[in-house]
Amino acid sequence: MINITLPDGAVRQYEAGVTAMDVAKSISEGLARKVLAAKFNGEVTDASRPITTDGTLQLLTWNDTDGKSTMWHSSAHLMAEALEALYPGVKLGIGPAIENGFYYDIDLGGRSISDEDLQKIGDKMAELAKKNSVYERRDVSKADAEKYFTEKNDEYKLELIRDLADGTITFYTQGNFTDLCRGPHIPNTGFIKAIKLTSIAGAYWRGNEKNKMLTRIYGITFPSQKELDEYLHLVEEAKKRDHRKLGKELELFTFSEKVGLGLPLWLPKGAMLRERLQSFLQKAQLESGYLPVVTPHIGSKNLYVTSGHYEKYGKDSFQPIHTPEEGEEFMLKPMNCPHHCEIYKSSPKSYKDLPVRFAEFGTVYRYEQHGELHGLTRVRGFTQDDAHLFCRPDQVKEEFCKVIDLVLHVFKSLNFTDYTAQISLRDQEDRAKYIGSDENWNLAEQAIIESAAEKGLKTVVEYGEAAFYGPKLDFMVKDALGRKWQLGTIQVDYNLPERFELEYVGADNQKHRPVMIHRAPFGSLERFIAVLIEHCGGKFPLWLTPTQVKILPISDKNQEYAEKVAELLKNVEIRAEIDDRSEKIGKKIRETELAKVPYMLVLGEKEAAEGKVAVRRQAKGDLGAMDIEQFIALVKEEVVSRKPFE
């Protein structure tokens, strides 16, 4: 007999060889009908795999992230089966689950498919799904695996097999389709009730631009048509909120091929938005004892060799810049922390001087492949709201908690209310990716875990997500459409102070190493603004929006009064513009609504005669006539209170 511990702490005994599905049936037949996979001792596995040892078991359904991921990976296999039926001879690359759905990279051998073909492929998937084909797993020797895919003439699978060790290879079969796969998979295709293939793209084999360009087909599936319909509605809403679309409409930023891919150009309104976000955080930082610093856009290659960044990220950086001096190499700055270490080192420090907090809005540059670039969320040049705190070991927890407070202040001010703190730790087995001693890593990880608990954060632990020099606390934020974004990160680092030989003189008059805390509440301004645009649909809170008020004179006769009102607003730092075009007032109002300007002041002869303004609020309509002083007070109160978007 073996002991199975369930999520509620209950322990049940079963005969060795029991499956997760057997356990589900012993609890409830209704539960068993919903089980897609299982997590045994932290590892996601097929619900049909025998369990032979004691352990913890979680039954995964559609309500679990790992349950969804398993179904979407199984759906990729179902799509591959449909493709083989419709396009004989198609060759298959990889077909993983992604955050929302799945894809498969395929080689059609010179043939092409269009968006119109997606419905045909989806219909074939639906036909195959109704057969309730079981996903069957079997171990395969390397020789047999190579023989199978050689006969199938699929060089992509053969290349993958070459990287695998004999004894670790498994195949999965459902219906007439067999694939090289680790799994896990859902019990059978019948769980897949609603299918939507969403798009076609190009993708280099294994992400290497030197390899062949394959066709990537994206899709998503659900256990009911109702859930698919709800998802498609959200997709349409997301299209309306797409930051690339709204950024253009609101005149915030643009891109130019002549300037270079992935290098955004900020237009005046976008630049003002950035500056206000910077000013907001700079004020909070000054109040919290941060000191501003500025570092150059390039640094000696040796700087990043010392920090360890070059070894770990050299391939993702731009190539070194060579100067006329023999052997002299510089790099576009890929991160700010090595520069801040050198600033710390520029003068001696005593234990009484610590903590020292250096803050910089520093622009950094990292190479991204063309296909990976995406609006502001994936760029080649971006500005981090970076700060590095140098403190004594006994100050780490207190400083970490203060940084958490600052991050939460940012989220509250911008109406990000649904978030989880992800404690990102080292991989439990592969330690080669990280630098530093186990002792320092354990201290750093413990400081993060204790600080998050002290602040009462809702947390999840993810192994293998730490930075190469230290563990992190990453804030995973849900936007208005329920999508998750990683915004804000805090990292504890015992290793860079060691590599840069940073010191302070302690109370014992001996030299000691400080501990370094990396911190970026926004992460990068570019990505943060992209997420903010989509979160609020371009309707920024009044304190942040580039144009707070649009003044709409009904006719040219009211122009002088409009200019007077604009000057009064300017004098009290309210951002206003006049629409002095010779257009009908109805058109001006409609276009101002589309531009998402929070307030409109309609000015006619009556308003001019009475010294008033007719106020309209974006999306709310007419608020009536007010004295100018009354309107100013209304705006000021909303700005000071930092009310969220309407």
C-alpha positions as CSV (number, residue, x, y, z in Angstrom):
1,M,0.0,0.0,0.0
2,I,1.1,3.6,-0.6
3,N,0.0,6.8,1.0
4,I,-1.4,9.6,-1.2
5,T,-1.7,13.1,0.3
6,L,-4.4,15.3,-1.2
7,P,-4.3,19.1,-1.4
8,D,-6.5,19.4,1.7
9,G,-4.0,17.4,3.7
10,A,-6.1,14.2,3.8
11,V,-4.0,11.0,3.4
12,R,-5.6,8.0,1.6
13,Q,-4.1,4.6,1.2
14,Y,-4.1,2.8,-2.2
15,E,-2.4,-0.2,-3.7
16,A,0.9,0.6,-5.6
17,G,0.2,1.1,-9.3
18,V,-3.0,3.1,-8.7
19,T,-3.5,6.0,-11.2
20,A,-4.6,9.5,-10.5
21,M,-7.8,8.7,-12.4
22,D,-8.4,5.8,-10.0
23,V,-8.0,8.2,-7.1
24,A,-10.4,10.7,-8.7
25,K,-13.0,7.9,-9.2
26,S,-12.6,6.8,-5.6
27,I,-13.5,10.4,-4.5
28,S,-16.3,11.1,-7.0
29,E,-17.3,10.0,-10.5
30,G,-18.2,13.6,-11.3
31,L,-14.7,14.7,-10.4
32,A,-13.2,11.9,-12.5
33,R,-15.1,13.2,-15.5
34,K,-13.3,16.5,-15.2
35,V,-9.8,15.4,-14.6
36,L,-7.4,16.3,-17.4
37,A,-4.1,15.4,-15.8
38,A,-2.4,15.2,-12.4
39,K,0.5,16.7,-10.4
40,F,2.3,14.1,-8.4
41,N,5.1,15.4,-6.1
42,G,5.1,18.6,-8.0
43,E,5.4,17.1,-11.5
44,V,2.6,17.2,-14.0
45,T,1.8,13.8,-15.3
46,D,-0.8,11.8,-17.2
47,A,-3.9,10.8,-15.1
48,S,-3.4,7.3,-16.4
49,R,0.3,6.9,-15.2
50,P,0.8,4.3,-12.4
51,I,1.8,5.7,-9.0
52,T,4.1,3.4,-7.1
53,T,5.4,5.5,-4.2
54,D,4.1,7.7,-1.4
55,G,3.5,11.3,-2.4
56,T,1.3,14.4,-2.8
57,L,-1.3,14.4,-5.5
58,Q,-3.3,17.2,-7.1
59,L,-6.0,16.3,-9.6
60,L,-5.9,18.9,-12.4
61,T,-9.0,20.1,-14.1
62,W,-9.8,23.0,-16.6
63,N,-9.8,25.3,-13.6
64,D,-6.0,24.7,-13.0
65,T,-3.3,26.4,-15.1
66,D,-1.5,23.1,-15.6
67,G,-4.8,21.5,-16.6
68,K,-5.4,24.1,-19.3
69,S,-1.8,23.7,-20.5
70,T,-2.1,19.9,-20.7
71,M,-5.3,20.2,-22.8
72,W,-3.7,22.8,-25.1
73,H,-0.7,20.6,-25.7
74,S,-3.0,17.7,-26.5
75,S,-4.8,20.0,-28.9
76,A,-1.6,20.7,-30.7
77,H,-1.3,16.9,-31.3
78,L,-4.9,16.8,-32.5
79,M,-4.1,19.7,-35.0
80,A,-1.0,17.8,-36.2
81,E,-3.3,14.7,-36.8
82,A,-5.7,16.9,-38.8
83,L,-2.8,18.4,-40.8
84,E,-1.4,15.0,-41.7
85,A,-4.9,14.0,-42.9
86,L,-5.4,17.1,-45.0
87,Y,-1.8,17.7,-46.2
88,P,-0.1,14.3,-46.7
89,G,3.7,14.5,-46.3
90,V,3.6,17.5,-44.0
91,K,6.7,17.6,-41.7
92,L,6.3,18.6,-38.0
93,G,8.6,20.7,-35.8
94,I,7.4,21.4,-32.3
95,G,3.9,22.0,-30.9
96,P,3.8,23.3,-27.3
97,A,1.1,24.8,-25.2
98,I,1.5,28.6,-24.7
99,E,-0.1,31.0,-22.3
100,N,-3.3,31.1,-24.3
101,G,-3.6,28.1,-26.5
102,F,-1.0,26.3,-28.5
103,Y,0.9,26.3,-31.8
104,Y,2.6,23.8,-34.1
105,D,5.5,24.7,-36.5
106,I,5.1,22.8,-39.7
107,D,6.9,22.4,-43.1
108,L,4.4,22.0,-45.9
109,G,7.1,21.2,-48.5
110,G,6.5,24.2,-50.7
111,R,2.8,24.3,-50.3
112,S,1.1,27.2,-48.5
113,I,-2.0,27.7,-46.4
114,S,-3.9,30.9,-45.8
115,D,-6.2,32.2,-43.1
116,E,-9.1,30.8,-45.1
117,D,-7.7,27.2,-44.6
118,L,-7.8,27.5,-40.8
119,Q,-11.6,26.8,-40.7
120,K,-11.0,23.6,-42.8
121,I,-8.3,22.4,-40.4
122,G,-10.4,23.3,-37.4
123,D,-13.4,21.4,-38.8
124,K,-11.1,18.3,-39.3
125,M,-9.9,18.6,-35.7
126,A,-13.5,18.7,-34.4
127,E,-14.3,15.6,-36.4
128,L,-11.3,13.8,-35.0
129,A,-12.0,15.0,-31.4
130,K,-15.4,13.3,-31.5
131,K,-13.8,9.9,-31.8
132,N,-12.7,10.1,-28.2
133,S,-9.2,8.7,-29.1
134,V,-7.1,7.9,-26.1
135,Y,-3.7,9.5,-25.8
136,E,-1.4,6.5,-25.3
137,R,2.2,6.8,-24.0
138,R,5.0,4.4,-24.7
139,D,8.7,4.3,-24.1
140,V,10.8,4.0,-27.3
141,S,14.5,3.2,-27.8
142,K,16.6,5.8,-29.6
143,A,17.2,3.4,-32.5
144,D,13.4,2.7,-32.9
145,A,12.6,6.4,-32.6
146,E,15.1,7.3,-35.3
147,K,13.8,4.4,-37.5
148,Y,10.2,5.6,-37.2
149,F,10.9,9.2,-38.2
150,T,13.5,8.2,-40.9
151,E,10.7,6.1,-42.5
152,K,8.4,9.1,-42.1
153,N,11.1,11.3,-43.7
154,D,10.7,14.0,-40.9
155,E,14.2,15.5,-40.4
156,Y,12.9,17.9,-37.7
157,K,12.0,15.1,-35.3
158,L,15.2,13.3,-36.1
159,E,17.2,16.4,-35.2
160,L,15.3,16.6,-31.8
161,I,16.0,12.9,-31.2
162,R,19.7,13.4,-31.7
163,D,19.8,15.6,-28.6
164,L,18.0,13.0,-26.4
165,A,19.6,10.3,-24.4
166,D,18.5,6.7,-25.0
167,G,16.1,5.6,-22.3
168,T,14.4,9.0,-22.0
169,I,12.4,8.9,-25.3
170,T,8.6,8.6,-25.3
171,F,6.0,8.6,-28.1
172,Y,2.3,9.5,-27.7
173,T,-0.3,8.2,-30.1
174,Q,-3.9,9.2,-30.5
175,G,-6.0,8.0,-33.4
176,N,-3.8,7.8,-36.5
177,F,-1.1,10.1,-35.2
178,T,2.1,9.4,-33.4
179,D,4.5,12.1,-32.1
180,L,7.8,12.4,-30.2
181,C,6.7,13.8,-26.9
182,R,7.4,13.9,-23.2
183,G,3.8,14.6,-22.4
184,P,1.7,14.7,-20.4
185,H,-1.7,14.6,-22.2
186,I,-5.4,14.6,-21.4
187,P,-7.1,11.1,-21.2
188,N,-8.8,11.4,-24.7
189,T,-9.7,13.8,-27.4
190,G,-13.3,14.0,-26.3
191,F,-12.5,16.7,-23.8
192,I,-11.8,19.1,-26.7
193,K,-15.3,20.5,-27.4
194,A,-14.6,23.9,-29.0
195,I,-11.8,24.8,-31.4
196,K,-10.6,28.0,-32.9
197,L,-7.4,28.3,-35.0
198,T,-6.5,31.9,-34.7
199,S,-3.6,32.9,-36.9
200,I,-0.6,31.9,-39.1
201,A,2.9,33.2,-38.8
202,G,6.4,32.4,-39.9
203,A,8.9,31.0,-37.4
204,Y,12.5,29.9,-37.8
205,W,13.2,26.3,-36.9
206,R,14.4,26.3,-33.3
207,G,14.3,30.1,-33.2
208,N,17.5,30.4,-35.3
209,E,17.5,32.9,-38.1
210,K,20.0,30.7,-40.0
211,N,17.5,27.8,-40.1
212,K,14.5,27.3,-42.5
213,M,11.4,29.4,-42.0
214,L,8.5,27.2,-41.0
215,T,4.8,27.9,-40.9
216,R,3.4,28.4,-37.4
217,I,-0.3,27.8,-36.8
218,Y,-1.8,29.1,-33.6
219,G,-5.0,27.9,-32.0
220,I,-7.0,27.6,-28.8
221,T,-9.5,25.0,-27.5
222,F,-12.1,24.9,-24.7
223,P,-14.2,22.3,-23.0
224,S,-17.4,24.2,-24.1
225,Q,-18.5,26.5,-26.9
226,K,-19.7,29.0,-24.3
227,E,-16.2,29.4,-22.9
228,L,-14.8,29.8,-26.4
229,D,-17.3,32.5,-27.3
230,E,-16.4,34.4,-24.1
231,Y,-12.7,34.1,-24.9
232,L,-13.3,35.4,-28.5
233,H,-15.2,38.4,-27.1
234,L,-12.2,39.2,-24.9
235,V,-9.9,38.9,-27.9
236,E,-12.0,41.5,-29.8
237,E,-11.9,43.7,-26.8
238,A,-8.1,43.2,-26.6
239,K,-7.8,44.3,-30.3
240,K,-9.6,47.5,-29.4
241,R,-7.1,48.1,-26.6
242,D,-4.0,47.0,-28.5
243,H,-1.3,49.5,-27.4
244,R,0.1,49.6,-30.9
245,K,-3.3,50.8,-32.3
246,L,-4.1,53.2,-29.4
247,G,-0.5,54.5,-29.4
248,K,-0.9,55.6,-33.0
249,E,-4.4,57.0,-32.5
250,L,-3.4,58.9,-29.3
251,E,-0.2,60.1,-30.9
252,L,2.0,58.6,-28.2
253,F,4.8,56.8,-30.1
254,T,5.9,55.6,-33.5
255,F,8.5,53.4,-35.1
256,S,10.7,54.0,-38.1
257,E,12.6,51.4,-40.2
258,K,15.2,54.0,-40.9
259,V,15.9,54.5,-37.2
260,G,15.8,50.7,-36.7
261,L,13.4,47.9,-35.7
262,G,12.5,47.7,-32.0
263,L,13.6,51.3,-31.3
264,P,10.5,53.4,-30.4
265,L,10.3,57.1,-31.1
266,W,8.3,59.0,-28.5
267,L,6.0,61.7,-29.8
268,P,5.3,64.8,-27.7
269,K,2.2,63.4,-25.9
270,G,3.9,60.1,-25.3
271,A,7.1,61.9,-24.0
272,M,4.9,63.9,-21.6
273,L,3.3,60.7,-20.4
274,R,6.7,59.2,-19.7
275,E,7.9,62.2,-17.9
276,R,4.9,62.3,-15.6
277,L,5.4,58.6,-14.7
278,Q,9.1,59.3,-14.1
279,S,8.3,62.4,-11.9
280,F,5.7,60.4,-10.0
281,L,8.3,57.7,-9.1
282,Q,11.2,60.1,-8.6
283,K,9.2,62.0,-6.0
284,A,8.3,58.8,-4.2
285,Q,12.0,57.7,-4.4
286,L,13.3,61.0,-3.0
287,E,10.9,60.7,-0.1
288,S,12.3,57.2,0.5
289,G,15.9,58.3,0.6
290,Y,17.0,57.4,-2.9
291,L,19.9,59.3,-4.5
292,P,19.7,60.0,-8.3
293,V,22.6,58.9,-10.5
294,V,23.3,59.0,-14.2
295,T,25.4,56.5,-16.2
296,P,26.6,56.4,-19.8
297,H,24.9,54.4,-22.6
298,I,28.0,52.3,-23.2
299,G,30.5,50.6,-21.0
300,S,33.7,48.7,-21.4
301,K,33.3,45.1,-22.2
302,N,35.4,44.2,-19.2
303,L,32.7,45.8,-17.0
304,Y,30.2,43.1,-18.1
305,V,32.8,40.4,-18.0
306,T,33.4,41.3,-14.3
307,S,29.7,41.3,-13.5
308,G,29.1,38.0,-15.2
309,H,26.5,39.4,-17.6
310,Y,28.7,38.9,-20.7
311,E,29.1,35.2,-20.0
312,K,25.4,34.7,-19.4
313,Y,23.9,37.1,-21.9
314,G,26.6,37.9,-24.4
315,K,24.7,36.3,-27.3
316,D,21.6,38.4,-26.5
317,S,23.6,41.7,-26.5
318,F,24.7,43.8,-29.4
319,Q,28.1,43.1,-30.7
320,P,31.0,44.9,-29.0
321,I,32.0,48.4,-30.3
322,H,35.6,48.6,-31.4
323,T,37.5,51.9,-31.1
324,P,40.6,53.0,-33.0
325,E,42.6,51.9,-30.0
326,E,44.0,48.4,-30.4
327,G,42.1,45.9,-28.2
328,E,39.7,48.4,-26.8
329,E,36.1,47.2,-26.8
330,F,32.9,48.8,-25.5
331,M,29.3,47.6,-25.5
332,L,25.9,49.2,-25.6
333,K,24.8,49.1,-22.0
334,P,22.6,45.9,-21.5
335,M,21.9,46.7,-17.8
336,N,22.6,49.4,-15.2
337,C,23.8,47.4,-12.2
338,P,27.5,47.1,-13.0
339,H,27.7,50.9,-13.4
340,H,26.0,51.4,-10.0
341,C,28.5,49.0,-8.4
342,E,31.3,51.2,-9.7
343,I,29.6,54.3,-8.4
344,Y,29.3,52.7,-4.9
345,K,33.0,51.8,-5.1
346,S,34.1,55.4,-6.0
347,S,34.3,56.4,-2.3
348,P,34.9,54.5,0.9
349,K,31.8,53.5,2.9
350,S,31.2,53.0,6.7
351,Y,28.5,50.9,8.2
352,K,26.9,54.2,9.3
353,D,26.6,55.2,5.6
354,L,24.4,52.2,4.7
355,P,21.9,51.7,3.2
356,V,22.9,53.6,0.1
357,R,20.1,53.8,-2.6
358,F,21.1,54.7,-6.1
359,A,18.2,55.3,-8.6
360,E,18.4,55.9,-12.4
361,F,16.0,55.9,-15.3
362,G,18.7,54.2,-17.4
363,T,18.2,53.2,-21.0
364,V,19.6,49.8,-21.9
365,Y,20.0,47.9,-25.2
366,R,19.5,44.2,-25.9
367,Y,19.4,42.4,-29.2
368,E,16.0,40.7,-30.0
369,Q,15.4,38.8,-33.2
370,H,13.1,40.5,-35.7
371,G,10.3,38.0,-35.2
372,E,10.3,38.5,-31.4
373,L,9.8,42.3,-31.5
374,H,6.3,43.4,-30.6
375,G,5.3,47.1,-30.2
376,L,6.6,48.4,-26.9
377,T,6.4,45.1,-25.0
378,R,9.5,43.7,-26.8
379,V,12.0,46.2,-28.0
380,R,15.7,46.6,-28.5
381,G,16.2,49.8,-26.5
382,F,14.2,50.5,-23.3
383,T,14.4,52.6,-20.1
384,Q,14.4,50.8,-16.7
385,D,13.3,52.6,-13.5
386,D,16.4,51.0,-12.0
387,A,17.6,51.3,-8.5
388,H,20.3,49.4,-6.5
389,L,20.4,49.4,-2.8
390,F,23.6,48.6,-0.9
391,C,23.0,47.6,2.7
392,R,24.3,45.6,5.6
393,P,23.1,42.0,6.0
394,D,21.0,43.0,9.0
395,Q,19.2,45.6,6.9
396,V,18.2,43.4,4.0
397,K,14.8,42.4,5.2
398,E,13.8,46.0,6.3
399,E,14.9,47.4,2.9
400,F,13.2,44.7,1.0
401,C,9.9,45.4,2.8
402,K,10.3,49.1,2.0
403,V,10.7,48.3,-1.7
404,I,7.6,46.2,-1.6
405,D,5.7,49.2,-0.2
406,L,7.0,51.3,-3.1
407,V,5.9,48.8,-5.7
408,L,2.4,48.6,-4.1
409,H,2.2,52.4,-4.1
410,V,2.8,52.4,-7.9
411,F,0.2,49.7,-8.5
412,K,-2.5,51.4,-6.3
413,S,-1.9,54.8,-8.1
414,L,-2.5,53.2,-11.5
415,N,-5.4,50.9,-10.5
416,F,-3.5,47.6,-10.8
417,T,-5.4,45.8,-8.0
418,D,-5.2,42.1,-9.0
419,Y,-1.7,40.8,-8.6
420,T,0.3,37.9,-7.2
421,A,3.9,38.0,-6.0
422,Q,6.0,35.3,-7.6
423,I,8.9,34.1,-5.5
424,S,11.4,33.2,-8.2
425,L,14.1,30.8,-6.9
426,R,16.9,28.7,-8.3
427,D,16.3,25.5,-10.3
428,Q,16.4,22.8,-7.6
429,E,18.7,20.6,-9.8
430,D,20.5,22.6,-12.4
431,R,22.8,25.0,-10.5
432,A,25.2,25.6,-13.4
433,K,23.1,28.6,-14.5
434,Y,23.9,30.5,-11.4
435,I,26.8,32.2,-9.8
436,G,27.6,32.5,-6.0
437,S,27.7,30.2,-3.0
438,D,24.8,28.1,-1.7
439,E,25.1,29.9,1.6
440,N,24.5,33.3,0.0
441,W,21.7,32.0,-2.2
442,N,20.0,30.5,0.9
443,L,20.2,33.8,2.8
444,A,18.9,35.7,-0.2
445,E,16.0,33.3,-0.8
446,Q,15.0,33.3,2.9
447,A,15.0,37.2,3.0
448,I,12.5,37.3,0.1
449,I,10.2,34.6,1.5
450,E,10.1,36.2,4.9
451,S,9.5,39.7,3.5
452,A,6.7,38.6,1.3
453,A,5.1,36.8,4.2
454,E,5.5,39.8,6.5
455,K,3.7,42.0,4.0
456,G,0.9,39.5,3.6
457,L,1.4,39.1,-0.2
458,K,-0.5,36.5,-2.1
459,T,2.5,34.4,-3.4
460,V,3.4,31.5,-5.6
461,V,6.9,29.9,-5.8
462,E,8.5,29.2,-9.1
463,Y,11.8,27.3,-9.3
464,G,14.2,28.0,-12.1
465,E,13.0,31.6,-12.6
466,A,15.7,33.4,-10.5
467,A,18.2,35.7,-12.1
468,F,21.7,34.2,-12.5
469,Y,23.0,36.2,-9.6
470,G,20.1,36.0,-7.2
471,P,16.5,35.2,-6.4
472,K,13.6,37.6,-7.2
473,L,10.2,38.7,-6.2
474,D,8.3,39.3,-9.4
475,F,4.9,40.9,-9.4
476,M,2.4,39.2,-11.8
477,V,-0.4,41.7,-12.5
478,K,-3.8,41.0,-14.1
479,D,-5.1,43.7,-16.3
480,A,-8.7,44.7,-17.0
481,L,-9.1,41.7,-19.4
482,G,-7.7,39.2,-17.0
483,R,-4.4,38.8,-18.8
484,K,-1.2,38.3,-16.7
485,W,1.8,40.6,-17.0
486,Q,5.1,40.6,-15.1
487,L,5.4,44.2,-13.8
488,G,7.9,45.1,-11.1
489,T,10.7,43.1,-9.7
490,I,12.9,43.0,-6.6
491,Q,16.1,40.9,-6.4
492,V,18.5,40.2,-3.5
493,D,22.1,39.8,-4.6
494,Y,25.1,38.7,-2.6
495,N,27.1,37.9,-5.7
496,L,27.8,41.2,-7.6
497,P,29.2,42.8,-4.4
498,E,31.6,39.9,-4.3
499,R,32.6,40.1,-8.0
500,F,33.1,43.9,-7.8
501,E,34.9,43.6,-4.4
502,L,32.5,46.1,-2.8
503,E,33.2,46.9,0.8
504,Y,32.2,48.9,3.9
505,V,34.0,49.3,7.2
506,G,31.9,47.8,10.0
507,A,31.5,48.8,13.6
508,D,34.3,46.3,14.4
509,N,36.6,48.4,12.1
510,Q,36.9,45.4,9.7
511,K,35.9,45.3,6.0
512,H,32.7,43.6,5.1
513,R,30.7,43.0,1.9
514,P,27.4,44.8,1.5
515,V,24.3,43.1,0.1
516,M,22.8,44.5,-3.1
517,I,19.0,44.8,-3.8
518,H,18.0,45.3,-7.4
519,R,14.6,47.0,-7.8
520,A,12.4,48.2,-10.7
521,P,8.7,48.9,-9.9
522,F,7.8,49.6,-13.6
523,G,10.3,47.1,-15.0
524,S,10.8,49.0,-18.2
525,L,8.9,52.2,-19.0
526,E,8.2,51.0,-22.5
527,R,6.6,47.7,-21.5
528,F,4.8,49.3,-18.5
529,I,3.2,52.0,-20.7
530,A,2.1,49.3,-23.2
531,V,0.4,47.3,-20.4
532,L,-1.1,50.5,-18.9
533,I,-2.5,51.5,-22.3
534,E,-4.2,48.2,-22.7
535,H,-5.3,48.0,-19.0
536,C,-7.2,51.3,-19.2
537,G,-8.0,51.2,-22.9
538,G,-6.2,54.5,-23.5
539,K,-8.3,56.2,-20.8
540,F,-5.5,57.3,-18.5
541,P,-6.2,58.6,-15.0
542,L,-6.6,62.4,-15.1
543,W,-3.3,63.1,-13.3
544,L,-1.4,61.2,-16.0
545,T,-3.2,61.9,-19.2
546,P,-1.3,64.1,-21.7
547,T,-4.3,66.3,-22.5
548,Q,-6.7,66.8,-19.5
549,V,-9.1,69.3,-21.1
550,K,-10.1,70.1,-24.6
551,I,-11.7,73.5,-25.1
552,L,-14.4,73.5,-27.8
553,P,-15.5,77.0,-29.0
554,I,-18.9,76.7,-30.8
555,S,-17.8,79.4,-33.3
556,D,-15.0,81.8,-34.2
557,K,-16.8,84.4,-32.1
558,N,-16.0,82.4,-29.0
559,Q,-12.3,82.1,-29.8
560,E,-11.2,85.0,-27.6
561,Y,-13.0,83.6,-24.5
562,A,-11.6,80.1,-25.3
563,E,-8.1,81.5,-25.2
564,K,-8.8,83.3,-21.9
565,V,-10.1,80.0,-20.3
566,A,-7.0,78.1,-21.7
567,E,-4.7,80.7,-20.0
568,L,-6.5,80.4,-16.7
569,L,-6.2,76.6,-16.8
570,K,-2.5,76.8,-17.8
571,N,-1.8,79.1,-14.8
572,V,-3.0,76.4,-12.4
573,E,-1.1,73.6,-14.3
574,I,-4.2,72.0,-15.9
575,R,-3.2,70.7,-19.4
576,A,-5.7,72.1,-21.9
577,E,-5.9,72.4,-25.7
578,I,-8.2,74.5,-27.9
579,D,-9.9,72.9,-30.9
580,D,-10.3,76.0,-33.0
581,R,-11.2,74.2,-36.3
582,S,-14.1,75.5,-38.3
583,E,-16.1,72.3,-37.6
584,K,-19.6,71.7,-36.2
585,I,-19.6,71.3,-32.4
586,G,-21.1,67.8,-32.7
587,K,-18.1,66.6,-34.7
588,K,-15.6,68.2,-32.3
589,I,-17.3,66.4,-29.4
590,R,-17.3,63.0,-31.1
591,E,-13.6,63.3,-32.1
592,T,-12.6,64.5,-28.6
593,E,-14.4,61.4,-27.2
594,L,-12.5,59.2,-29.6
595,A,-9.3,60.9,-28.5
596,K,-10.2,59.9,-24.9
597,V,-9.7,63.4,-23.5
598,P,-11.2,63.3,-20.0
599,Y,-12.9,66.7,-20.0
600,M,-14.5,68.9,-22.7
601,L,-15.4,72.6,-22.2
602,V,-18.0,73.7,-24.7
603,L,-18.0,77.5,-25.0
604,G,-20.7,79.5,-26.7
605,E,-22.0,83.1,-26.4
606,K,-24.0,82.3,-23.2
607,E,-20.9,80.8,-21.4
608,A,-18.8,83.8,-22.5
609,A,-21.4,86.3,-21.3
610,E,-21.8,84.5,-17.9
611,G,-18.1,83.7,-17.5
612,K,-18.9,80.0,-17.2
613,V,-18.0,76.7,-19.0
614,A,-20.3,73.9,-20.2
615,V,-18.6,70.7,-18.9
616,R,-18.7,67.3,-20.5
617,R,-16.9,64.2,-19.0
618,Q,-15.5,61.5,-21.3
619,A,-18.0,58.6,-21.5
620,K,-20.4,60.3,-19.0
621,G,-21.7,63.2,-21.0
622,D,-23.0,66.6,-19.9
623,L,-22.2,67.7,-16.4
624,G,-23.8,71.2,-16.8
625,A,-22.5,74.7,-16.7
626,M,-19.9,75.7,-14.0
627,D,-17.9,78.7,-12.9
628,I,-14.3,78.3,-14.1
629,E,-13.1,78.2,-10.4
630,Q,-15.6,75.4,-9.7
631,F,-14.3,73.4,-12.7
632,I,-10.7,74.0,-11.6
633,A,-11.5,72.7,-8.1
634,L,-13.2,69.6,-9.7
635,V,-10.2,68.8,-11.8
636,K,-7.7,69.4,-8.9
637,E,-9.6,67.2,-6.5
638,E,-9.6,64.3,-9.1
639,V,-5.9,64.8,-9.8
640,V,-4.9,64.9,-6.1
641,S,-7.1,61.8,-5.2
642,R,-5.5,59.9,-8.1
643,K,-8.9,58.5,-9.1
644,P,-8.5,55.5,-11.5
645,F,-9.7,55.6,-15.1
646,E,-13.5,55.8,-15.6
